[in-house]
Tab-separated table of C-alpha atoms and ligand atoms in Angstrom:
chain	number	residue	atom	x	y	z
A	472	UNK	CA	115.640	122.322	94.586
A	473	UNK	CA	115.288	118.536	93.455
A	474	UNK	CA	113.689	116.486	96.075
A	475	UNK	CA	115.110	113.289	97.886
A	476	UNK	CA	113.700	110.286	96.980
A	477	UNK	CA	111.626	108.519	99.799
A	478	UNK	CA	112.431	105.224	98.690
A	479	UNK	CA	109.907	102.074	99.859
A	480	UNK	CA	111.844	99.168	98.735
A	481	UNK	CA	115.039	100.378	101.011
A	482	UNK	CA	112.723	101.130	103.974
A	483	UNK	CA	110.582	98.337	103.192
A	484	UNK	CA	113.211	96.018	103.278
A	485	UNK	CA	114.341	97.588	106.770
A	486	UNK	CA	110.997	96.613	107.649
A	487	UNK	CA	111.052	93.106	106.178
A	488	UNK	CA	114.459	92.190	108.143
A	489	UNK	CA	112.832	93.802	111.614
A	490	UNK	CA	110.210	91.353	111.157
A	491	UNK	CA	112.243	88.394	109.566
A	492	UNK	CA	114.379	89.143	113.193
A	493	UNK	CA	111.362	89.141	115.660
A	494	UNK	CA	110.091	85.940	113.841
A	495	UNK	CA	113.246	83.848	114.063
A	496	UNK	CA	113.372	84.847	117.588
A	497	UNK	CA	110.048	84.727	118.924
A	498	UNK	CA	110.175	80.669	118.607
A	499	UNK	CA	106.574	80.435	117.139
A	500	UNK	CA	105.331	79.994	114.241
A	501	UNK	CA	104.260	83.165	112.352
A	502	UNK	CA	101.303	82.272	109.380
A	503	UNK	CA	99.447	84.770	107.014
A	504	UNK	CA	96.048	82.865	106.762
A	505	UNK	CA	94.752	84.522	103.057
A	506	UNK	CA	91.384	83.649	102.082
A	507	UNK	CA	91.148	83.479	97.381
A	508	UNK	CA	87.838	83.268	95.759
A	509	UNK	CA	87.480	82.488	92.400
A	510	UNK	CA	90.848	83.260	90.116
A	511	UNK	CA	90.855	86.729	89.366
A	512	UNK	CA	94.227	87.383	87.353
A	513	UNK	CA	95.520	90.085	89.931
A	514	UNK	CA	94.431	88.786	93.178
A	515	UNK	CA	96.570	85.437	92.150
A	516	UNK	CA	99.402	87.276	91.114
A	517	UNK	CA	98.984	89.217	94.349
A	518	UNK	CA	98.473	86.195	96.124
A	519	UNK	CA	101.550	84.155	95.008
A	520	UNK	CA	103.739	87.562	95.617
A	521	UNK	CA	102.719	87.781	99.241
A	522	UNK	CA	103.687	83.868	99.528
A	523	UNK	CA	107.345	84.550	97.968
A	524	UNK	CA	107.649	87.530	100.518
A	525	UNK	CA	106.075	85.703	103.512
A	526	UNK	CA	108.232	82.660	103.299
A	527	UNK	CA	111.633	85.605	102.745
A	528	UNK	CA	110.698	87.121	106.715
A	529	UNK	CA	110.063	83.322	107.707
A	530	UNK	CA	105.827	83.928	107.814
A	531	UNK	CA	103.992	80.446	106.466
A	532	UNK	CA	101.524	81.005	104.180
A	533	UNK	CA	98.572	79.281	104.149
A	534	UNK	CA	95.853	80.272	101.050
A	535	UNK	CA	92.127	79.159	101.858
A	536	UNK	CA	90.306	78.871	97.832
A	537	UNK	CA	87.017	79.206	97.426
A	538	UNK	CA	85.191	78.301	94.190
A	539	UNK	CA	84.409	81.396	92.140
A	540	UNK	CA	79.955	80.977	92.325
A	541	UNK	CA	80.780	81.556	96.428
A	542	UNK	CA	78.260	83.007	97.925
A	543	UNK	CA	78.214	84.919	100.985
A	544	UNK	CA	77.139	82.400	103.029
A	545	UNK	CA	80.185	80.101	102.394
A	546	UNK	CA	82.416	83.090	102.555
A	547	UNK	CA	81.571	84.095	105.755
A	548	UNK	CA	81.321	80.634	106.731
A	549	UNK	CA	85.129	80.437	106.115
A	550	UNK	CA	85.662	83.524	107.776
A	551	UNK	CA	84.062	82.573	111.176
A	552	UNK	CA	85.631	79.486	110.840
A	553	UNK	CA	89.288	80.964	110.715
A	554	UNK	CA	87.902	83.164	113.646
A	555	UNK	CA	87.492	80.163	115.624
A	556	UNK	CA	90.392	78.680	115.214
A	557	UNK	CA	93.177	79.541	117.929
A	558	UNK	CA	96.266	78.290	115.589
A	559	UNK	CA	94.863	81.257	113.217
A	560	UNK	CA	96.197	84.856	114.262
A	561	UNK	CA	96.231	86.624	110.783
A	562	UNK	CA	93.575	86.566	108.146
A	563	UNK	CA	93.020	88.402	105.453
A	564	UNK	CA	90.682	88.745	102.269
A	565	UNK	CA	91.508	88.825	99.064
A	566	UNK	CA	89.847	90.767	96.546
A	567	UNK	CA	87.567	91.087	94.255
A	568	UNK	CA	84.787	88.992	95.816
A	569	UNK	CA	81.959	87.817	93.364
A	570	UNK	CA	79.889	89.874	91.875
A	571	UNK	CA	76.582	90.190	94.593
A	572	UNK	CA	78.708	89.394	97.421
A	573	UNK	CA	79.492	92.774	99.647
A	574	UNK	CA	82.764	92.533	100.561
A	575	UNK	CA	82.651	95.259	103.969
A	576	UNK	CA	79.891	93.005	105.208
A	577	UNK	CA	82.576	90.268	104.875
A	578	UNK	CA	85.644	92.019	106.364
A	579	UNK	CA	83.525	93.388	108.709
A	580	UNK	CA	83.001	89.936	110.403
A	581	UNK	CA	87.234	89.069	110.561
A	582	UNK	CA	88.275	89.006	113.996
A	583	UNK	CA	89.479	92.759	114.654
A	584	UNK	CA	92.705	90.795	116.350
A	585	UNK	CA	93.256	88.913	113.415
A	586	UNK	CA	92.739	91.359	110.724
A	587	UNK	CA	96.203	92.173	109.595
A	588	UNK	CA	94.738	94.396	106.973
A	589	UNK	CA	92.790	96.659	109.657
A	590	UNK	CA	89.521	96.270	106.992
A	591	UNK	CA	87.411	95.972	110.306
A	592	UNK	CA	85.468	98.806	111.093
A	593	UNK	CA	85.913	98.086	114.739
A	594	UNK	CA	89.653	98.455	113.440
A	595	UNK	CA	89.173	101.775	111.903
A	596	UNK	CA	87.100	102.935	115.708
A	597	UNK	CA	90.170	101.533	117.723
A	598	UNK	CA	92.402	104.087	114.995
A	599	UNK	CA	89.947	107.081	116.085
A	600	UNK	CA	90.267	106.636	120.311
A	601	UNK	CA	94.254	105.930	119.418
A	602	UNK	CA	93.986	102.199	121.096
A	603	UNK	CA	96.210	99.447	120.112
A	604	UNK	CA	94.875	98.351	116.764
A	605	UNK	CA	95.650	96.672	113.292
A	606	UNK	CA	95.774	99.811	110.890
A	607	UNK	CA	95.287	99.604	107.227
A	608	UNK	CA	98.725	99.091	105.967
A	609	UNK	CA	98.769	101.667	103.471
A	610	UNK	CA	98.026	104.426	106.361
A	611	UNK	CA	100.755	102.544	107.951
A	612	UNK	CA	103.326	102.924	104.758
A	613	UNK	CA	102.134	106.902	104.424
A	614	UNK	CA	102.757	107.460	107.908
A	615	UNK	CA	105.904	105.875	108.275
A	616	UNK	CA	107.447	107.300	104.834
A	617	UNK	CA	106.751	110.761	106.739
A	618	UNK	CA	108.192	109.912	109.713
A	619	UNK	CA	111.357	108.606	107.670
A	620	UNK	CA	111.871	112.620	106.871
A	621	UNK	CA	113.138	115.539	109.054
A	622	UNK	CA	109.226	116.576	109.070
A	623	UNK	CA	107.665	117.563	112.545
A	624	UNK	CA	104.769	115.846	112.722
A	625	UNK	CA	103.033	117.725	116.026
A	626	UNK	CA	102.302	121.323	114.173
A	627	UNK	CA	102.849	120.284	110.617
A	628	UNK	CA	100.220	121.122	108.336
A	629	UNK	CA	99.231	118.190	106.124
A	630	UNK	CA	96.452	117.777	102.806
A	631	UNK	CA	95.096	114.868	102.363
A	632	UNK	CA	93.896	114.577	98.557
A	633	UNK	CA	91.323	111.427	99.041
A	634	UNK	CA	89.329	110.311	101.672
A	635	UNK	CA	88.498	106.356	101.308
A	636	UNK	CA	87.937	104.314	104.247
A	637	UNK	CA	91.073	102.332	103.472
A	638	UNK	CA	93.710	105.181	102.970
A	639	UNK	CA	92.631	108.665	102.622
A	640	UNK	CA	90.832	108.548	105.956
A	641	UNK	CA	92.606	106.227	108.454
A	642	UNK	CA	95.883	108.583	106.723
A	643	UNK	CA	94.320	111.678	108.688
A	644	UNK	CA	93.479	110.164	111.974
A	645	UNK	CA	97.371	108.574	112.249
A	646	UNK	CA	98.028	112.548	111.514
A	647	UNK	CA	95.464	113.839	114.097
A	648	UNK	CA	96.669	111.705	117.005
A	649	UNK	CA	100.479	113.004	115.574
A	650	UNK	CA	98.985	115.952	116.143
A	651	UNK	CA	99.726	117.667	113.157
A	652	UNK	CA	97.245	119.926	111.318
A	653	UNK	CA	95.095	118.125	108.851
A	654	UNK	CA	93.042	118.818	106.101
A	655	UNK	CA	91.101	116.048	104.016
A	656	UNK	CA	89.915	116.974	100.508
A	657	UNK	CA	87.674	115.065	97.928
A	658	UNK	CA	86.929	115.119	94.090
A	659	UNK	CA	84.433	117.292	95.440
A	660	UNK	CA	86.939	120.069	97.082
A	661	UNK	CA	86.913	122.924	94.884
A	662	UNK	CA	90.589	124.606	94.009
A	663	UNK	CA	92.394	122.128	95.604
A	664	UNK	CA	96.367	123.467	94.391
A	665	UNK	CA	94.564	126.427	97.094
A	666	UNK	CA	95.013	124.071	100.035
A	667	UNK	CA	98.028	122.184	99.035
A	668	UNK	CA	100.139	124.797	98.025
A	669	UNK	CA	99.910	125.744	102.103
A	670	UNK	CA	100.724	121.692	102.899
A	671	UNK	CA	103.925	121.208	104.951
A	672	UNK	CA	103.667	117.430	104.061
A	673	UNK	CA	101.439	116.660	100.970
A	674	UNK	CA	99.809	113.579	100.490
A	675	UNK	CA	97.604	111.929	97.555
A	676	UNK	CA	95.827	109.573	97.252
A	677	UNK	CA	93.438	109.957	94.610
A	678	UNK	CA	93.835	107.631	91.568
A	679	UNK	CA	94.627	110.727	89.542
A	680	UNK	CA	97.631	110.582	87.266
A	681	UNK	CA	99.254	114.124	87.279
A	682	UNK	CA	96.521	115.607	89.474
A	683	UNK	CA	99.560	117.150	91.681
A	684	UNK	CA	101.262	119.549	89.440
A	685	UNK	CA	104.562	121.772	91.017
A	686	UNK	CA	102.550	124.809	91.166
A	687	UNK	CA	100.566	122.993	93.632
A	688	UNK	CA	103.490	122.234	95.965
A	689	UNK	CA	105.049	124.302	98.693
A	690	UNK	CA	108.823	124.572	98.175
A	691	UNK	CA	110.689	121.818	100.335
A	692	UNK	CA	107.698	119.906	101.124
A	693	UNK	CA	107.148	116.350	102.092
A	694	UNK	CA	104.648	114.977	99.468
A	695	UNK	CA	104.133	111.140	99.513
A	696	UNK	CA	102.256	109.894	96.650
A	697	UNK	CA	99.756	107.045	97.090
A	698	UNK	CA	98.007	106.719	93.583
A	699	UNK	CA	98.767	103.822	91.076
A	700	UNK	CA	97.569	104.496	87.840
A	701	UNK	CA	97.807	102.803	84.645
A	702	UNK	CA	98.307	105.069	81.530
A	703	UNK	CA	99.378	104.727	77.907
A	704	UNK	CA	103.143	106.929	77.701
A	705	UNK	CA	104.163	108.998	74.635
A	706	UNK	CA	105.529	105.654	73.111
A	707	UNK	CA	102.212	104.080	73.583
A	708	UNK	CA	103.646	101.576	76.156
A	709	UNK	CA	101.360	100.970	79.081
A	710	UNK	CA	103.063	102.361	82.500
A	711	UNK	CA	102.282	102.798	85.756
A	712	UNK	CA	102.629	106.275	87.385
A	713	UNK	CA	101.386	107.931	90.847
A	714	UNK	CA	99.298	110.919	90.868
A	715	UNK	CA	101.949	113.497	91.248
A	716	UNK	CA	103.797	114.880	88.239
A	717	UNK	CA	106.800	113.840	89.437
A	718	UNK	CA	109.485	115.564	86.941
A	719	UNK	CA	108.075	118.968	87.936
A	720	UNK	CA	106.978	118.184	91.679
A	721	UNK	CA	110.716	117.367	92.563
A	722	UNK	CA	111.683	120.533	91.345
A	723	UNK	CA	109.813	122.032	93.704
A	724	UNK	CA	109.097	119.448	96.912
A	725	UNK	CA	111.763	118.662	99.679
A	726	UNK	CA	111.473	114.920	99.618
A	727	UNK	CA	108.710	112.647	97.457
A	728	UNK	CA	107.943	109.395	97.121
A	729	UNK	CA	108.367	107.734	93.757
A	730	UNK	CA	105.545	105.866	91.637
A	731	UNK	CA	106.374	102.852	91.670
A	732	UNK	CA	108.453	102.148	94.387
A	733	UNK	CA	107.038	104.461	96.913
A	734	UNK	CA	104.191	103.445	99.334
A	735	UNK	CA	103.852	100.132	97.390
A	736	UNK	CA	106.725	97.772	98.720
A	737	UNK	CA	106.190	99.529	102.036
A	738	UNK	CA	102.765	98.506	102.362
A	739	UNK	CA	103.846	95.086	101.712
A	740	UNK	CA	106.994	95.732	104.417
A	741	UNK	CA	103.497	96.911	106.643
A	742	UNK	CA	100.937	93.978	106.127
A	743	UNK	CA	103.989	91.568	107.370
A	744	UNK	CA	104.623	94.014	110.567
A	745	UNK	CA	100.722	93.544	111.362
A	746	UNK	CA	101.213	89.872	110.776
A	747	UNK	CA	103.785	89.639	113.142
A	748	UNK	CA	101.993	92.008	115.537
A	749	UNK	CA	98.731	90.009	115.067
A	750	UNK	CA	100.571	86.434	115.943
A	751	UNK	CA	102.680	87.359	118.640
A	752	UNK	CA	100.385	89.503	120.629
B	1588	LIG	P1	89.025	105.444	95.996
B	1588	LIG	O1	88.603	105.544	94.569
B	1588	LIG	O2	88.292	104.589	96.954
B	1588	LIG	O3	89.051	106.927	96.605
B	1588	LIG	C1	89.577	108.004	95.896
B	1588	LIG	C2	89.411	109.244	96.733
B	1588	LIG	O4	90.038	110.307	96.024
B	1588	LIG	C3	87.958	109.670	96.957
B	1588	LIG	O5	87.793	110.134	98.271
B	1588	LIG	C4	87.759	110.812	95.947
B	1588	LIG	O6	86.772	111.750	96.358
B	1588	LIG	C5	89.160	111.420	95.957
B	1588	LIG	N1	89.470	112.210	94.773
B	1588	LIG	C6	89.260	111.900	93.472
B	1588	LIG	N2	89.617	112.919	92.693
B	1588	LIG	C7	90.073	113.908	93.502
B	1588	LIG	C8	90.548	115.219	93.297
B	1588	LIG	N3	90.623	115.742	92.071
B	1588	LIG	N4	90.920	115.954	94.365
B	1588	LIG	C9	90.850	115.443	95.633
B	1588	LIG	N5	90.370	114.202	95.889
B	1588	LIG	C10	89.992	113.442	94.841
B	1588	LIG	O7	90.568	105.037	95.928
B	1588	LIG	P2	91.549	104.390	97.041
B	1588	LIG	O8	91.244	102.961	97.197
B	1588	LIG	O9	91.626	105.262	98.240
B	1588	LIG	O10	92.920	104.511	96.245
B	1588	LIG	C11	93.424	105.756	95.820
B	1588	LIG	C12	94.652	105.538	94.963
B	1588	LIG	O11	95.660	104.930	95.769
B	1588	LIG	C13	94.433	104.598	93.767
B	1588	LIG	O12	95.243	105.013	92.715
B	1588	LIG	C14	94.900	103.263	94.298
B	1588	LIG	O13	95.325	102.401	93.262
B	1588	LIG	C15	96.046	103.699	95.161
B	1588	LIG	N6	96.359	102.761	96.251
B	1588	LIG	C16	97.665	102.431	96.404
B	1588	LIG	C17	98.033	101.553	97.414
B	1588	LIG	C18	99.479	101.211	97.572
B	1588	LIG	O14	99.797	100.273	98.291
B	1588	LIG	N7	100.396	101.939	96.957
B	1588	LIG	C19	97.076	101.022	98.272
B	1588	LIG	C20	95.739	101.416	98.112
B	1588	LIG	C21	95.402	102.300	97.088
């Protein structure tokens, strides 16, 4: 069997047009409010790539800098400020913070209507009880990569390998309310292949490169791989690859997500979608 290819830049880009569409013809202006502290290298890169794809589904894009000795009484300070202000409906925070500076106490005090990134805890409770609420993108991208396959949801028997507040958990209660079968594991879970070889849809999230070998895969299942790792490759060139062995895996799996361009443009595609939600609500 070789397994289709559950590709996130076509359905991302789906997803970027839907929500190019509802902006152009909601007649209000749509604006990604992104607070920057300090210049760390990747948050600027990721920064000015959020602007280019903003402005591309017609969101403004409006970056808040903060000098790099913040502390977390001028970061919050910011935060509460954006809170207050009603031409503000999306905010989120980039990362890393300064060193000292805790950055859950900082998301925690974002506006749970305005935080497109669903960081909030009071987020992550509204995800639990299944009421209308700003999900971590990344649980969003999983989810909807599933859903893109002939998978069942209701009765499916997923493994979750990784259980962080920002994808391996919100990933199982999106599951739970499909009401699919779900089992989360942890570096901690012994004999994992054990579990996943029994997973009807497979996902990891683990930031283990090849931690997801065929042997661990039930024939013609749905494995999405979250995991972006950095490794050196036989030619000692520095690449970036998921946590699934992905040569052998599609031997074996129905349909898989690639590494890159899996779960990564659609979590963009995602983040834009709770934008949009966040503004025109
Ligand atoms: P994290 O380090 O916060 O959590 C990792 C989780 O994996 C933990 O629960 C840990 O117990 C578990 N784990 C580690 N080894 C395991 C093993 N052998 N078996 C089962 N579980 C194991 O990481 P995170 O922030 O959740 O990110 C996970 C991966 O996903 C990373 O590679 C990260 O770069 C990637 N990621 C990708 C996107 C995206 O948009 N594509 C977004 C967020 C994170």
């Amino acid at each position: 069997m070789t397994a289709s290819i559950i590709d996130g830049k076509v359905l991302g880009a789906r997803v970027r047009a839907e929500v190019a569409a509802r902006v152009r013809s909601c007649g209000r202006a749509v604006r990604l409010d992104a607070v920057l502290v300090g210049n760390d290298r990747s948050a600027e890169l990721y920064a000015a790539s959020q602007e280019r794809t903003c402005a591309e589904a017609g969101i403004a894009y409006q970056l808040h800098r903060l000098d790099a000795d913040s502390g977390y009484e001028e970061i919050a300070g910011r935060v509460l400020l954006l809170n207050s202000q009603e031409s503000v409906r999306a905010i989120m925070i980039h990362l890393p913070l300064p060193a000292g500076v805790d950055a859950e106490r900082v998301q925690s005090l974002i506006d749970p209507d305005k935080d497109v990134e669903g960081v909030n805890p009071a987020n992550i409770g509204n995800v639990v009880y299944g009421r209308r609420s700003l999900v971590p993108c990344t649980a969003l991208a999983v989810l909807e990569m599933i859903e893109s396959t002939s998978v069942t949801l209701r009765g499916a028997r997923c493994v979750i390998a990784g259980a962080s507040n920002i994808v391996g958990k919100p990933v199982a209660v999106l599951l739970m309310r499909a009401e699919a079968t779900v089992v989360s594991t942890n570096k901690f879970t012994p004999d994992l292949g054990c579990l996943t070889r029994t997973a009807d849809v497979l996902i990891s999230a683990a930031g283990v490169a090849g931690l997801i070998k065929a042997e661990m895969v039930k024939p013609g299942a749905v494995v999405i791989d979250v995991g972006i790792n950095r490794i050196k490759s036989e030619t000692g060139k520095v690449i970036t690859v998921g946590d699934v062995a992905a040569a052998e895996v599609s031997q074996v799996a129905g349909a898989l997500s690639p590494v890159p361009g899996g779960v990564g443009p659609m979590t963009v595609a995602m983040l834009l979608r709770n934008v949009t939600d966040a503004a025109l609500r």
